DNA sequence: CGACATTTTGAGAAGGGTCAACGAAAGTGG
DNA sequence: CCACTTTCGTTGACCCTTCTCAAAATGTCG
């Protein structure tokens, strides 16, 4: 009936180490849930080995800050499970979530820029972390890692620009539908999805306040729009963070049409 | 009194070719107005020479499309003079400008993505163009070019995220002030700016409609907010596309405070 | 000057914000 | 196990910013 999505398994790095495939990296990364999707799968064996020697796993509880712009020690990581939110916070208290990052995505800002961002764990996380120094050393030694990062950064930029359209031009109703749709899509692994899903259920990594901060709305507006989606049968009512999508195609429709 | 900003000189590529510095590239790029700021200045001599052999100059009149996502032949370019706007256009007619690119910036999307963007000349342009094939060949042969692109793409991403805050959280008044301030800052070359400017005058590359498309507002709202800025003495009234900033510091203040 | 595009201004409507009260769920401590 | 508090989400009433539609004013170009 429903496809119950779950976070990818968080196999400990000791798992799968008995196969003896040769290199240390192969062994350490063997059981990694995101190894085929993450950027480490796109680099040369040599580079992957360097990365494999440098990483450490780290669990981060929901709500904890991963990095902020004022902080000295840089950190880079691949998300193994959970969701990271990037927030732009201002002195006057206003804030806007400007990015959500899902398993297999890369977290961190090489060549430190000027932006005032806060990266926080939206849900409990498991990360594959690299210290700033280690990662940058590897990056400078292996240009293919820079290439892989470039591809991902370009994709992030495309995503950000789609998001900008939403913030600038969509109605509250479309925005809420867009966000629910996006989270549903991204919490489902493309690999496990053979055809477009029509029903699904998932735990949202975001509270109402956080949804509002994503969408440039107030939480009351989000709540009202979700009520309308339920009333229209697009969502079934469930507990606060549990979303029960009754029709993904309807959800997509509402996320793109301003009227009615 | 005023600093009258002008577009950088568009020296013809034959200029400065008498110095005989050695390589072809040195000669062709000698007179280029953006050679110290553009990405070509960040790559190895070898890479710069390859780029120098592959480029051609091209003038593009305001309004012309540079590339669109449905188009086959990719193009890459460095802006020598003028402004490029990136627009996200939807079938229902809504549109949002998601990026403005100024002289010395790079235009083009390597590793073609999925986004539905239209790049148009906002003003008359002079471009230093590379065909898709030529550029990608050079990029794959010279990883330092990928590195330079990565830096620039990360900066674009930071810019996009700042912009997202504006679209999600700023009032109409702040948005208009932000845009005028941003254009003023970026039309002034950092090299020619010794201290923060307090007064300046410039020709906007954007019409009221385009400003509204940048800001997620309607053109009437933009017009009204500009009237308020004039009434407050932040801008002096001038012709439609001529902006006359009487106080950059006040402009910055209005671009960040929601009240009053 | 005349024709057309662009910008400004006005009046009214509406979408979403604000403030407030209420309800539900989860943790706390006796 | 049950009051108590705290956090989070929902709902209602009202208001304000911005949108919409319309017309006038200004600018542009042949």
PDB file of C-alpha atoms (C1' of nucleotides) in Angstrom, chain C, chain D:
ATOM      1  C1'  DC C   1       4.524  65.857 -34.264  1.00  0.00           C
ATOM      2  C1'  DG C   2       2.445  61.365 -33.683  1.00  0.00           C
ATOM      3  C1'  DA C   3       2.614  56.516 -32.295  1.00  0.00           C
ATOM      4  C1'  DC C   4       4.144  53.422 -29.054  1.00  0.00           C
ATOM      5  C1'  DA C   5       6.496  51.806 -24.963  1.00  0.00           C
ATOM      6  C1'  DT C   6       7.526  52.709 -20.330  1.00  0.00           C
ATOM      7  C1'  DT C   7       6.672  54.662 -15.921  1.00  0.00           C
ATOM      8  C1'  DT C   8       3.882  56.836 -12.478  1.00  0.00           C
ATOM      9  C1'  DT C   9      -0.147  57.369  -9.764  1.00  0.00           C
ATOM     10  C1'  DG C  10      -4.698  56.145  -7.891  1.00  0.00           C
ATOM     11  C1'  DA C  11      -8.374  53.247  -5.851  1.00  0.00           C
ATOM     12  C1'  DG C  12      -9.894  49.014  -4.350  1.00  0.00           C
ATOM     13  C1'  DA C  13      -9.201  43.951  -3.429  1.00  0.00           C
ATOM     14  C1'  DA C  14      -6.914  40.172  -1.403  1.00  0.00           C
ATOM     15  C1'  DG C  15      -3.311  37.270   0.240  1.00  0.00           C
ATOM     16  C1'  DG C  16      -0.678  36.593   3.842  1.00  0.00           C
ATOM     17  C1'  DG C  17       0.921  38.632   8.388  1.00  0.00           C
ATOM     18  C1'  DT C  18      -0.043  39.534  13.262  1.00  0.00           C
ATOM     19  C1'  DC C  19      -1.905  38.690  17.592  1.00  0.00           C
ATOM     20  C1'  DA C  20      -4.374  35.804  20.572  1.00  0.00           C
ATOM     21  C1'  DA C  21      -6.593  31.759  22.266  1.00  0.00           C
ATOM     22  C1'  DC C  22      -6.968  26.983  22.244  1.00  0.00           C
ATOM     23  C1'  DG C  23      -5.568  22.095  21.781  1.00  0.00           C
ATOM     24  C1'  DA C  24      -2.510  18.199  21.528  1.00  0.00           C
ATOM     25  C1'  DA C  25       1.614  15.857  22.602  1.00  0.00           C
ATOM     26  C1'  DA C  26       5.713  15.055  25.269  1.00  0.00           C
ATOM     27  C1'  DG C  27       8.491  15.527  29.100  1.00  0.00           C
ATOM     28  C1'  DT C  28       8.889  16.241  34.540  1.00  0.00           C
ATOM     29  C1'  DG C  29       8.450  15.264  39.101  1.00  0.00           C
ATOM     30  C1'  DG C  30       5.685  13.965  42.938  1.00  0.00           C
TER      31       DG C  30
ATOM     32  C1'  DC D   1      -0.305   7.184  37.615  1.00  0.00           C
ATOM     33  C1'  DC D   2      -1.513  11.817  37.426  1.00  0.00           C
ATOM     34  C1'  DA D   3      -1.112  17.014  37.746  1.00  0.00           C
ATOM     35  C1'  DC D   4       2.054  20.323  35.859  1.00  0.00           C
ATOM     36  C1'  DT D   5       4.804  22.588  32.583  1.00  0.00           C
ATOM     37  C1'  DT D   6       6.573  23.221  28.075  1.00  0.00           C
ATOM     38  C1'  DT D   7       6.668  22.861  23.329  1.00  0.00           C
ATOM     39  C1'  DC D   8       4.396  22.582  19.091  1.00  0.00           C
ATOM     40  C1'  DG D   9       0.568  22.950  15.995  1.00  0.00           C
ATOM     41  C1'  DT D  10      -4.179  24.658  14.824  1.00  0.00           C
ATOM     42  C1'  DT D  11      -7.707  27.992  14.339  1.00  0.00           C
ATOM     43  C1'  DG D  12      -9.973  32.574  14.451  1.00  0.00           C
ATOM     44  C1'  DA D  13     -10.330  37.643  13.852  1.00  0.00           C
ATOM     45  C1'  DC D  14      -8.401  41.554  12.170  1.00  0.00           C
ATOM     46  C1'  DC D  15      -5.113  44.365   9.691  1.00  0.00           C
ATOM     47  C1'  DC D  16      -1.565  45.811   6.451  1.00  0.00           C
ATOM     48  C1'  DT D  17       1.388  45.242   2.583  1.00  0.00           C
ATOM     49  C1'  DT D  18       1.346  44.255  -1.834  1.00  0.00           C
ATOM     50  C1'  DC D  19      -1.350  43.016  -5.964  1.00  0.00           C
ATOM     51  C1'  DT D  20      -4.670  44.187  -9.488  1.00  0.00           C
ATOM     52  C1'  DC D  21      -6.833  46.972 -12.620  1.00  0.00           C
ATOM     53  C1'  DA D  22      -7.192  51.407 -14.666  1.00  0.00           C
ATOM     54  C1'  DA D  23      -5.821  55.779 -16.280  1.00  0.00           C
ATOM     55  C1'  DA D  24      -2.720  59.465 -16.726  1.00  0.00           C
ATOM     56  C1'  DA D  25       1.958  61.061 -17.485  1.00  0.00           C
ATOM     57  C1'  DT D  26       6.314  60.774 -19.357  1.00  0.00           C
ATOM     58  C1'  DG D  27       9.791  59.158 -22.456  1.00  0.00           C
ATOM     59  C1'  DT D  28      11.406  57.388 -27.026  1.00  0.00           C
ATOM     60  C1'  DC D  29      11.875  57.126 -31.815  1.00  0.00           C
ATOM     61  C1'  DG D  30      10.480  57.379 -36.504  1.00  0.00           C
TER      62       DG D  30
END
